[in-house]
Coordinates of N, CA and C in Angstrom, one line a residue:
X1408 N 39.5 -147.6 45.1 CA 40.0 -146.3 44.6 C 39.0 -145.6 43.7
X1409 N 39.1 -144.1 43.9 CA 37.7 -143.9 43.1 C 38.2 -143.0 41.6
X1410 N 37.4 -143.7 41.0 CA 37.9 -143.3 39.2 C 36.9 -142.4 38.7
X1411 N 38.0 -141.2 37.8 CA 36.7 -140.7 37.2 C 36.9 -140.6 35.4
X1412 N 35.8 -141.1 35.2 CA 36.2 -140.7 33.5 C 35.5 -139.6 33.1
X1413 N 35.9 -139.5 31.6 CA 35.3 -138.0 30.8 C 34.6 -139.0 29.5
X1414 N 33.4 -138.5 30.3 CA 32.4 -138.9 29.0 C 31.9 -138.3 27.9
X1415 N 33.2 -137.4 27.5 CA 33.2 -136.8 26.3 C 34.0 -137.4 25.2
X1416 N 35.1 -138.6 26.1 CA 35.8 -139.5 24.8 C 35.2 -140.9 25.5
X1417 N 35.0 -141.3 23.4 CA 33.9 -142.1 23.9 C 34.5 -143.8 24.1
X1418 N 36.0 -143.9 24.2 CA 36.7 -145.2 25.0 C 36.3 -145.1 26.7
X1419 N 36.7 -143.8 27.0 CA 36.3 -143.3 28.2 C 34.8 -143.6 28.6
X1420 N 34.3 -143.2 28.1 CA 32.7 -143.4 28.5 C 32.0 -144.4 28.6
X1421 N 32.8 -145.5 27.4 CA 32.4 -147.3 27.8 C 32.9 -147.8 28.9
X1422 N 34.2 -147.3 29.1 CA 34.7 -147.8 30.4 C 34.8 -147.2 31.5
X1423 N 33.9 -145.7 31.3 CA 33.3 -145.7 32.5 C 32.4 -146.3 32.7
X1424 N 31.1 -146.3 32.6 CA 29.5 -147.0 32.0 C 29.8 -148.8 32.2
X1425 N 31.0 -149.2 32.2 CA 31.3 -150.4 32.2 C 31.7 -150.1 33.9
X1426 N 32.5 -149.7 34.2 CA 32.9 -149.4 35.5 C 32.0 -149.2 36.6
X1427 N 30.7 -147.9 36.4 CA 29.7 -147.9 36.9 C 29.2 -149.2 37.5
X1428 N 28.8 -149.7 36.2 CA 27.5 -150.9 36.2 C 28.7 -152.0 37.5
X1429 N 29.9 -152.1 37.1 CA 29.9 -153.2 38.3 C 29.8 -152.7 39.9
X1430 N 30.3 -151.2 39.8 CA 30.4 -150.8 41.4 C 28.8 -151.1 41.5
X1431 N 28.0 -150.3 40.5 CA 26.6 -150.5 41.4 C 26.1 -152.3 41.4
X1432 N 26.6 -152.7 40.9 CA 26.3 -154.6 41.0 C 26.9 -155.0 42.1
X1433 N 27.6 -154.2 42.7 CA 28.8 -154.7 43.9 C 28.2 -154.1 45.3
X1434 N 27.4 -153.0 45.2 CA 26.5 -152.4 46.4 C 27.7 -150.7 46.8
X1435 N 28.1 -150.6 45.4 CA 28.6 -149.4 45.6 C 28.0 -147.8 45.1
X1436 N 28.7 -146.8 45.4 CA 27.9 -145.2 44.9 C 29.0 -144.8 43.5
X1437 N 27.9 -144.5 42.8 CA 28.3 -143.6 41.5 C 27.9 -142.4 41.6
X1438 N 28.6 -141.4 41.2 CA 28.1 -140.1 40.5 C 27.5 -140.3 39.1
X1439 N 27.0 -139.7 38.8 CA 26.0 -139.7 37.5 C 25.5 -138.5 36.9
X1440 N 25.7 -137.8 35.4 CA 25.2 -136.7 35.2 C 23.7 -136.8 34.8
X1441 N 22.8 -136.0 34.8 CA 21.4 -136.0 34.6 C 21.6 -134.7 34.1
X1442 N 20.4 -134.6 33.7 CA 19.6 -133.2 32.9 C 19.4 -132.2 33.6
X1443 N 19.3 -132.5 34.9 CA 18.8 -131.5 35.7 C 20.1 -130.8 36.4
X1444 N 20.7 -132.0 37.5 CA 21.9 -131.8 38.3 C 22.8 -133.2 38.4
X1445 N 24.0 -133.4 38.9 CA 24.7 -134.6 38.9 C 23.7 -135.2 39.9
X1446 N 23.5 -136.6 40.0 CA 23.4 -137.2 41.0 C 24.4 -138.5 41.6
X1447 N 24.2 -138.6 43.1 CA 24.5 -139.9 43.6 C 23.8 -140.8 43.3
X1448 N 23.9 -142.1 42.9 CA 23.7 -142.9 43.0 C 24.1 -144.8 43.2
X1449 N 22.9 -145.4 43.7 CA 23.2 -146.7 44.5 C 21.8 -147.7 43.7
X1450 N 22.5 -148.9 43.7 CA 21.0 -149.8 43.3 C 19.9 -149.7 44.5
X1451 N 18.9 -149.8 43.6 CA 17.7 -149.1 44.4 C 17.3 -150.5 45.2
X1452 N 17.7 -151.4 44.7 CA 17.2 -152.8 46.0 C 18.4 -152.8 47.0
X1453 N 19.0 -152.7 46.8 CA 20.5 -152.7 47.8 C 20.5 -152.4 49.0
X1454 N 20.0 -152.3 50.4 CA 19.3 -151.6 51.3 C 21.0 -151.2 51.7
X1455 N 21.7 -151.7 52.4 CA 22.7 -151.3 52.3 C 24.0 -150.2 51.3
X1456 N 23.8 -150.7 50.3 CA 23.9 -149.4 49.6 C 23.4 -148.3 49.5
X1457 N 21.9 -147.9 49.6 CA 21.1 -147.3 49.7 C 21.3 -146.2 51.0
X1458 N 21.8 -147.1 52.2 CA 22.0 -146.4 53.5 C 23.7 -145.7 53.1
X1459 N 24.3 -146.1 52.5 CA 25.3 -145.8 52.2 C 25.4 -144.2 51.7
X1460 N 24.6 -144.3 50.7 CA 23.8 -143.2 49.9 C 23.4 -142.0 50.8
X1461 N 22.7 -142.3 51.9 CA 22.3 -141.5 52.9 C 23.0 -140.7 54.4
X1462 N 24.2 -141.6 54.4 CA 25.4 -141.3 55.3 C 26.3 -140.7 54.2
X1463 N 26.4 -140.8 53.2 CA 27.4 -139.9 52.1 C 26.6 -138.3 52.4
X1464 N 25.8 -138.2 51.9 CA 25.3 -137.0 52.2 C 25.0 -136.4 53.2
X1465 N 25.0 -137.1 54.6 CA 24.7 -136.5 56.0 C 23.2 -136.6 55.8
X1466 N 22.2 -137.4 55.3 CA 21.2 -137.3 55.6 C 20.5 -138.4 55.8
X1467 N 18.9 -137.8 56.6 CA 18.5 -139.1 57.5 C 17.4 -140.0 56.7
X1468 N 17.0 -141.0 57.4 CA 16.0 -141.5 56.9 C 14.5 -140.6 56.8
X1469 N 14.2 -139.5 57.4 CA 13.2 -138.8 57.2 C 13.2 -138.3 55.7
X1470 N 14.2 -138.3 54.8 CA 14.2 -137.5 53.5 C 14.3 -138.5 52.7
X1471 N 13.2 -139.4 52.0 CA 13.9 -140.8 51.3 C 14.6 -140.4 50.0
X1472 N 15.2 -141.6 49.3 CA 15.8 -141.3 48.4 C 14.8 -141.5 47.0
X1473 N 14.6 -140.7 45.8 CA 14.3 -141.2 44.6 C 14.5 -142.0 43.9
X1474 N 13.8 -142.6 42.7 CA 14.3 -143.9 41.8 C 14.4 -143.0 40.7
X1475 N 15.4 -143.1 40.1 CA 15.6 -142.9 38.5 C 15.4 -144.1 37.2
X1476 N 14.5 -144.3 36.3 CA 14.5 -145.1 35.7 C 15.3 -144.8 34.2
X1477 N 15.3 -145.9 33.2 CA 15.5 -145.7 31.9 C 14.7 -145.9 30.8
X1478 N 13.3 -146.7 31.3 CA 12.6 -146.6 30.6 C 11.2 -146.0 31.1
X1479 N 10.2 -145.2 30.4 CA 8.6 -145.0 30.6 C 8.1 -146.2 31.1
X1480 N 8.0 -147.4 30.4 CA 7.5 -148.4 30.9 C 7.8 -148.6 32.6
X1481 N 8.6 -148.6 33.4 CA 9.2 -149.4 34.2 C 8.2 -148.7 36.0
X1482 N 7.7 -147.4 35.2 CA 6.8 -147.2 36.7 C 5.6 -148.5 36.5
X1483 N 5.2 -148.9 35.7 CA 4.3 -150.1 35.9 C 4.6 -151.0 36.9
X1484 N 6.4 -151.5 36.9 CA 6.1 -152.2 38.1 C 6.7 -152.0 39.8
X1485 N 7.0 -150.3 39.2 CA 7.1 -149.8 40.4 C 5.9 -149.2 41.6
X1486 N 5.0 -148.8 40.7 CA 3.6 -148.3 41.4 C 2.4 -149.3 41.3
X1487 N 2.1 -149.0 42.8 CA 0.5 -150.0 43.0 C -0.3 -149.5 41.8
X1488 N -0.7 -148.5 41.9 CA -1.3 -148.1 40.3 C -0.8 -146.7 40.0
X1489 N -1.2 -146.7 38.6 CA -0.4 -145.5 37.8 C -1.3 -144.7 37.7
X1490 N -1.6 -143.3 38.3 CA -2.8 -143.0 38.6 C -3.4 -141.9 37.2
X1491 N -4.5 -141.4 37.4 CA -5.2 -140.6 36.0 C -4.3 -139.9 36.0
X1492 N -3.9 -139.2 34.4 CA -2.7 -138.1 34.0 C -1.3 -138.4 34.1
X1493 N -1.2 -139.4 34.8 CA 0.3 -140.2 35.0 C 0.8 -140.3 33.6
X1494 N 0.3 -140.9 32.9 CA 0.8 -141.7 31.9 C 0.7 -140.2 30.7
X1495 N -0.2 -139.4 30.6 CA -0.2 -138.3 29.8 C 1.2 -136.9 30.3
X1496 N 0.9 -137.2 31.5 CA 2.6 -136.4 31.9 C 3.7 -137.1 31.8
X1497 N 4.0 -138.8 31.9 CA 4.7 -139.4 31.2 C 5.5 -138.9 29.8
X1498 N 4.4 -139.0 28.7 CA 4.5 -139.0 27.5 C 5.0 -137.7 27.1
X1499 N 4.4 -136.5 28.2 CA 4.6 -134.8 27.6 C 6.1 -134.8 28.5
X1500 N 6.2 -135.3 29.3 CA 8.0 -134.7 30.2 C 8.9 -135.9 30.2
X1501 N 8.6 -136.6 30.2 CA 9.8 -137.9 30.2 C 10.3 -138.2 29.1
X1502 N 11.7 -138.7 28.8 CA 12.5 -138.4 29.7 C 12.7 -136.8 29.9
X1503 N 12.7 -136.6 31.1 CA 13.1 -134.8 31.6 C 13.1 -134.5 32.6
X1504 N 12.6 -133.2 32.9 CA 12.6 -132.6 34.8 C 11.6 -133.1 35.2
X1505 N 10.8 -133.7 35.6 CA 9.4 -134.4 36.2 C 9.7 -135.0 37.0
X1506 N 9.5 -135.0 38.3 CA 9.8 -136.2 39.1 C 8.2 -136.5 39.4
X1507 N 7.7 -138.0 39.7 CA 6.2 -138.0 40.5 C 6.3 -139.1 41.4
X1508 N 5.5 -138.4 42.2 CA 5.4 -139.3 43.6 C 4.3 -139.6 43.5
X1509 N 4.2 -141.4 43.3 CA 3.2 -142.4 43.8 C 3.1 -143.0 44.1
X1510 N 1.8 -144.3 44.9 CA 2.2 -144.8 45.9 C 2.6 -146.5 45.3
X1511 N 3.9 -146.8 45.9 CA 4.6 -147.7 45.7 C 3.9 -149.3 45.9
X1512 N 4.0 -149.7 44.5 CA 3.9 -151.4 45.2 C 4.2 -152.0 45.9
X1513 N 3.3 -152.9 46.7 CA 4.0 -153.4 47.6 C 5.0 -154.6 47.6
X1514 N 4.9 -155.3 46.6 CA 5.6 -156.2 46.2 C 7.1 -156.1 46.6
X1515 N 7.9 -154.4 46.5 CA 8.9 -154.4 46.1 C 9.9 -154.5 47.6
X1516 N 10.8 -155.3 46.8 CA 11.9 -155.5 48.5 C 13.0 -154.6 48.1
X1517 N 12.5 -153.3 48.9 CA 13.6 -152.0 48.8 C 13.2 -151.6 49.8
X1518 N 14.3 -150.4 50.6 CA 14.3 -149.4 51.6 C 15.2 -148.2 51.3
X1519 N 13.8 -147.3 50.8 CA 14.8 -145.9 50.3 C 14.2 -144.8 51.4
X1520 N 14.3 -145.2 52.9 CA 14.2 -144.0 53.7 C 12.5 -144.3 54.1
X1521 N 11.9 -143.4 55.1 CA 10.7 -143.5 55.3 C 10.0 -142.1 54.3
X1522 N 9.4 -143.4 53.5 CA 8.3 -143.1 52.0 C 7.3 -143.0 52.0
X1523 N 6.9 -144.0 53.2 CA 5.5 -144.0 53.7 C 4.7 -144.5 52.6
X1524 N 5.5 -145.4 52.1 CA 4.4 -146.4 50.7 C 4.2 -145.5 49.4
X1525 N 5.4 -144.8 49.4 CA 5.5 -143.9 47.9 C 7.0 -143.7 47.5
X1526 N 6.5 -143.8 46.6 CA 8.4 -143.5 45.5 C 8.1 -142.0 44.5
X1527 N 9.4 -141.8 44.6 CA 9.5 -140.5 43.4 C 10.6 -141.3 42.5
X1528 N 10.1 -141.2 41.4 CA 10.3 -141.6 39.5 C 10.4 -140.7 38.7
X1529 N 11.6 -140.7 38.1 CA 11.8 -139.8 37.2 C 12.8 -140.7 35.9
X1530 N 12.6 -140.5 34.4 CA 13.6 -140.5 33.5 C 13.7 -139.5 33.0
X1531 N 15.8 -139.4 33.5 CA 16.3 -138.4 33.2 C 16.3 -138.0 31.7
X1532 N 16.8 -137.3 30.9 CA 17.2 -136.5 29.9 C 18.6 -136.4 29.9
X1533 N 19.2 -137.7 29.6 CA 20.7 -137.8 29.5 C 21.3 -139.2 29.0
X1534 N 21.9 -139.5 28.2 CA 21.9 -140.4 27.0 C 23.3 -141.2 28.5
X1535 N 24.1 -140.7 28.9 CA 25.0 -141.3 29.9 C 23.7 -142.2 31.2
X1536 N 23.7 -141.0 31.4 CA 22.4 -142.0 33.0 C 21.3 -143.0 32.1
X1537 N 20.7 -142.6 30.9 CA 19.7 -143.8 29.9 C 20.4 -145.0 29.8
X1538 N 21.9 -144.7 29.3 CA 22.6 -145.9 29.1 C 23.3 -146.8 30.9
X1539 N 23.2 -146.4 31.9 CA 23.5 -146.8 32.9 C 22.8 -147.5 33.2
X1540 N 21.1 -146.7 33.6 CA 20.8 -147.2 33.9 C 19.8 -148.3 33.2
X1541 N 19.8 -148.5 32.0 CA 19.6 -149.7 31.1 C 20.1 -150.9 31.2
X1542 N 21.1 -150.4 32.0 CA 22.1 -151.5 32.3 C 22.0 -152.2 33.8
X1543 N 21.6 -151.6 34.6 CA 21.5 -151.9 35.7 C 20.3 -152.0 36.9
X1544 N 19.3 -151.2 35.6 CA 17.8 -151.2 36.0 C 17.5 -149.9 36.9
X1545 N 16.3 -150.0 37.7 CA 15.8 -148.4 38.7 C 17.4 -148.6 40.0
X1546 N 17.4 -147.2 39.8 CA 19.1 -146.9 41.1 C 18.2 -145.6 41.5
X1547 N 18.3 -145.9 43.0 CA 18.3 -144.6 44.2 C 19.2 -143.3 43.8
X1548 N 18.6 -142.3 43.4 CA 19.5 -141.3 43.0 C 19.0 -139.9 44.1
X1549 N 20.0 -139.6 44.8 CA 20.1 -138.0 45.4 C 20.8 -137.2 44.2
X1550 N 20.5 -136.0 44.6 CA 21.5 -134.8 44.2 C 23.1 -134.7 44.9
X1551 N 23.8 -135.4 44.1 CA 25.2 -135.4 44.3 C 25.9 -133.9 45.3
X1552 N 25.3 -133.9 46.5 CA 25.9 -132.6 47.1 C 25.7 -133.1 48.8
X1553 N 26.8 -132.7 49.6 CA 25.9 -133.1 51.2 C 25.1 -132.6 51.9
X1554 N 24.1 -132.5 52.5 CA 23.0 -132.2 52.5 C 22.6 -130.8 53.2
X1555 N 22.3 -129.6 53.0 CA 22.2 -128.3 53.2 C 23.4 -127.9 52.3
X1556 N 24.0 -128.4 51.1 CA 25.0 -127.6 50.4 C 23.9 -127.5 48.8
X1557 N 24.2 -126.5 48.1 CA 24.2 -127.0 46.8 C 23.8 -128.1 46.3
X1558 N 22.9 -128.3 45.3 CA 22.9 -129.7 44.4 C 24.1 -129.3 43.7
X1559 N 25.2 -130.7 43.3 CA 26.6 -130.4 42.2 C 25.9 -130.8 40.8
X1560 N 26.5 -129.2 39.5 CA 25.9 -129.3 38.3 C 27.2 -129.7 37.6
X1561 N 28.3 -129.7 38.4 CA 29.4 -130.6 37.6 C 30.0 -131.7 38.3
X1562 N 30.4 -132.3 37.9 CA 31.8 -133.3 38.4 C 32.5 -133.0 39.5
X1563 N 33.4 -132.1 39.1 CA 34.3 -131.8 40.0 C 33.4 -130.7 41.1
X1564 N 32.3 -130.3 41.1 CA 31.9 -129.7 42.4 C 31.3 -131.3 43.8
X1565 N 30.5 -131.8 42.7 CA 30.5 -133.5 43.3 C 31.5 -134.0 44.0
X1566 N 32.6 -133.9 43.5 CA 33.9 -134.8 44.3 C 34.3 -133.9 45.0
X1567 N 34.5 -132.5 45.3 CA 35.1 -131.8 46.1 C 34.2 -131.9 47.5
X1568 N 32.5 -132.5 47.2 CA 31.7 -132.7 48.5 C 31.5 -134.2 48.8
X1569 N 32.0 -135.0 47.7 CA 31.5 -136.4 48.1 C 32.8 -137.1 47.9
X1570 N 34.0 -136.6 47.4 CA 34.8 -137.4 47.7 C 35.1 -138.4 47.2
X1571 N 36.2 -139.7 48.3 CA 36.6 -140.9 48.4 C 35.0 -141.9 49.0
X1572 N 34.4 -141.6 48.6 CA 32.7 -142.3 49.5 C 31.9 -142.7 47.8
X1573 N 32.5 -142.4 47.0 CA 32.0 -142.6 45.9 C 33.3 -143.4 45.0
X1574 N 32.7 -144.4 44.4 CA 33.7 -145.0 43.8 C 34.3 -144.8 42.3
X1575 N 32.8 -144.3 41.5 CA 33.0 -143.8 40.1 C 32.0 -142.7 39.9
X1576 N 33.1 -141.3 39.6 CA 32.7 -140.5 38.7 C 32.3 -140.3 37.5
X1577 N 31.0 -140.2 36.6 CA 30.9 -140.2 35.3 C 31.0 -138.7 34.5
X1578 N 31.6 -138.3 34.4 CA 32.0 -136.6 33.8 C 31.2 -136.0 32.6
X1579 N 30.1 -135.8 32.0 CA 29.8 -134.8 31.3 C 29.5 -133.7 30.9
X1580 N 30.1 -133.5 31.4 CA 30.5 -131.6 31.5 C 29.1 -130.9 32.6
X1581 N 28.8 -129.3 32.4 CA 28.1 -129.1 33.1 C 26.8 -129.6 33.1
X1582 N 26.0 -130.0 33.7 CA 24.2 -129.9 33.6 C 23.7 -129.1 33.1
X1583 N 22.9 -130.0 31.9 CA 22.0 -128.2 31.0 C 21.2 -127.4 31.8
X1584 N 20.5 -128.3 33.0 CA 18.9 -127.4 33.7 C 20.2 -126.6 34.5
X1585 N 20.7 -127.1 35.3 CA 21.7 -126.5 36.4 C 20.5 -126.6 37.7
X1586 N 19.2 -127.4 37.6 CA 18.7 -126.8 38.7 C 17.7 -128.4 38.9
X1587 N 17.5 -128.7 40.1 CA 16.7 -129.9 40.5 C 15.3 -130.0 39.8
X1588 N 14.4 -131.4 39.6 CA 13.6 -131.3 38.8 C 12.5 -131.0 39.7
X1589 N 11.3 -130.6 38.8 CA 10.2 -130.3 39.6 C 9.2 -131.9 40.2
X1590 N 8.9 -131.3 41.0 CA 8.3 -132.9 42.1 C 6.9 -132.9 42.2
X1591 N 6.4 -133.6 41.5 CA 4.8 -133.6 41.6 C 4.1 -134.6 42.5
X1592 N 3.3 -134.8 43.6 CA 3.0 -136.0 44.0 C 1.7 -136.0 43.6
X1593 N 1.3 -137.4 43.3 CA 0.4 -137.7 42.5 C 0.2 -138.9 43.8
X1594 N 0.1 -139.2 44.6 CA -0.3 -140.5 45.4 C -1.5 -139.8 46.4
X1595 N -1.7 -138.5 46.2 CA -2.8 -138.5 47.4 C -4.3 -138.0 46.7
X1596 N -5.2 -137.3 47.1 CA -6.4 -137.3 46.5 C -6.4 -136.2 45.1
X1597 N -5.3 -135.3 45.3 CA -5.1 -134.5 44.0 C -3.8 -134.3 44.1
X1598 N -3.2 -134.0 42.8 CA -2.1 -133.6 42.1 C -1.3 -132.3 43.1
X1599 N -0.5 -132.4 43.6 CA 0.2 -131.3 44.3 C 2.0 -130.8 43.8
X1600 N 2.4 -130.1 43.9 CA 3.7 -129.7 43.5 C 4.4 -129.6 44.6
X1601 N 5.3 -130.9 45.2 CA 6.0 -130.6 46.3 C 6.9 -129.6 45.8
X1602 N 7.7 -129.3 44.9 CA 9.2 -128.6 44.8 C 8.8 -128.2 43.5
X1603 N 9.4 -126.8 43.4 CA 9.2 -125.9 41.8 C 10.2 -126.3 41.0
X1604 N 10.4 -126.3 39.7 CA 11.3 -126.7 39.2 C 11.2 -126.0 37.3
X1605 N 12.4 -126.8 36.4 CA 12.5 -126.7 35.6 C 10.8 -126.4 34.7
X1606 N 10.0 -127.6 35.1 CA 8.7 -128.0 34.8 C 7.6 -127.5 35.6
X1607 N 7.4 -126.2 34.6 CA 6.3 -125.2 35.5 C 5.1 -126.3 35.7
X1608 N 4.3 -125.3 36.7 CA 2.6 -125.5 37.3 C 1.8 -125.4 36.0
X1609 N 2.1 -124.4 34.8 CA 1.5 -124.3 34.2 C 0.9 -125.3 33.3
X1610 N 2.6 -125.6 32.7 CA 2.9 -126.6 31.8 C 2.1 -128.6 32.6
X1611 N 2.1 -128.4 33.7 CA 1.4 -129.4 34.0 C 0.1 -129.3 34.4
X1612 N -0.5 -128.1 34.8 CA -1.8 -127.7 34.3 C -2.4 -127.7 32.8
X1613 N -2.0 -127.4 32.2 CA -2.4 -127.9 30.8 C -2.6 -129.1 30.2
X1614 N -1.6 -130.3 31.0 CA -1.5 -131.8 30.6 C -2.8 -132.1 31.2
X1615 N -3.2 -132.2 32.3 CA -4.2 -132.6 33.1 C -5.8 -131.9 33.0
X1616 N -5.5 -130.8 32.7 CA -6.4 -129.8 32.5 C -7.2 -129.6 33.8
X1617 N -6.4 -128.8 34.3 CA -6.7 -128.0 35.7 C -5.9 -127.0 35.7
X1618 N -6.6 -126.4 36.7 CA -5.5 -124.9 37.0 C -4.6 -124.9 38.1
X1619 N -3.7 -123.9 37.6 CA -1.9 -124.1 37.9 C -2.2 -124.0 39.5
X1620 N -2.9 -123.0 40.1 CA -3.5 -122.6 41.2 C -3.4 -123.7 42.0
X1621 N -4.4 -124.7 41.5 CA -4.3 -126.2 42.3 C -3.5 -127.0 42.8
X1622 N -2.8 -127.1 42.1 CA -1.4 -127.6 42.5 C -0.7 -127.2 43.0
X1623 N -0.3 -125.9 43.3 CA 0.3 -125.5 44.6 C -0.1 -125.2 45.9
X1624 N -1.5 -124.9 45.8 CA -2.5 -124.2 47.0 C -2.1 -125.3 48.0

């Protein structure tokens, strides 16, 4: 049965956060608020949950899924290496809108879609998803919406597209960004900006020290 709490009373918010952590321990989907927009999310090793994740939304394995972490540290054992500027855009955006794409260790036994040997990593800017996922470690996170709709910036826009397919709702009111984060991939020979976002070209042209130019071209 799918539960939703309000994570603005704070009995409610342990027991949702408590609630959470077992669905996703059990191979089930949470909704989750972030900084940017709600997300879906599933444990990121879970392959079956994961696919789960991807049939909730109507989408295919060509669009993989993200990792959300809770700590800075934890791309170390997510990426073969952490490449130049990584760690200085780290320190200037995380937790925040930054997502970066690098190329994935190989070590890890996950399937979030065809990634082609690369993960997108982001820590959000939200004390609910910090504390979840602290709890439960890196979780596969989409934009809680099905796929050609909207990303959902609240709760109740989430459940009106996702439904009984999700087991727990975490509710904290609207999303401050209201808008997806910006997507940098950093796994190929230079710095590129798949997706515009909260976190201008500029603002990451100035970490790296290059021009905004470059990264879009």
């Amino acid at each position: 049965m799918t539960e939703v709490f309000d994570c603005a009373d704070p009995d409610q918010r342990s027991r949702g956060i408590a609630s959470a952590v077992g669905a996703v321990k059990n191979g089930r989907l949470v909704v989750m608020p972030t900084d940017t927009v709600y997300g879906i999310g599933a444990d990121a090793f879970d392959s079956a949950a994961v696919g789960a994740l991807l049939s909730a939304k109507g989408r295919g394995r060509d669009m993989p899924v993200g990792v959300l972490v809770g700590s800075w540290h934890t791309i170390d054992g997510l990426a073969l290496r952490v490449p130049d500027g990584a760690r200085d855009l780290i320190r200037a955006f995380w937790p925040g809108a930054l997502s970066l794409v690098v190329r994935q260790a190989p070590s890890l036994q996950w399937d979030l879609g065809d990634a082609r040997g690369t993960v997108m990593v982001r820590m959000p800017l939200h004390p609910v998803a910090i504390e979840l996922l602290r709890e439960v470690g890196p979780m596969a996170v989409s934009s809680a919406n099905v796929s050609g709709r909207p990303p959902a910036v609240d709760v109740e826009d989430a459940r009106g597209q996702l439904g009984d397919l999700v087991d727990v709702y975490l509710d904290a009111g609207p999303a401050a960004r209201q808008a997806a984060s910006t997507i940098l991939d950093l796994s190929g020979p230079a710095p590129r900006i798949l997706r515009s976002g909260p976190v201008s070209a500029e603002d990451i042209a100035a970490i790296l020290g290059t021009d905004s130019a470059s990264l879009t071209g």
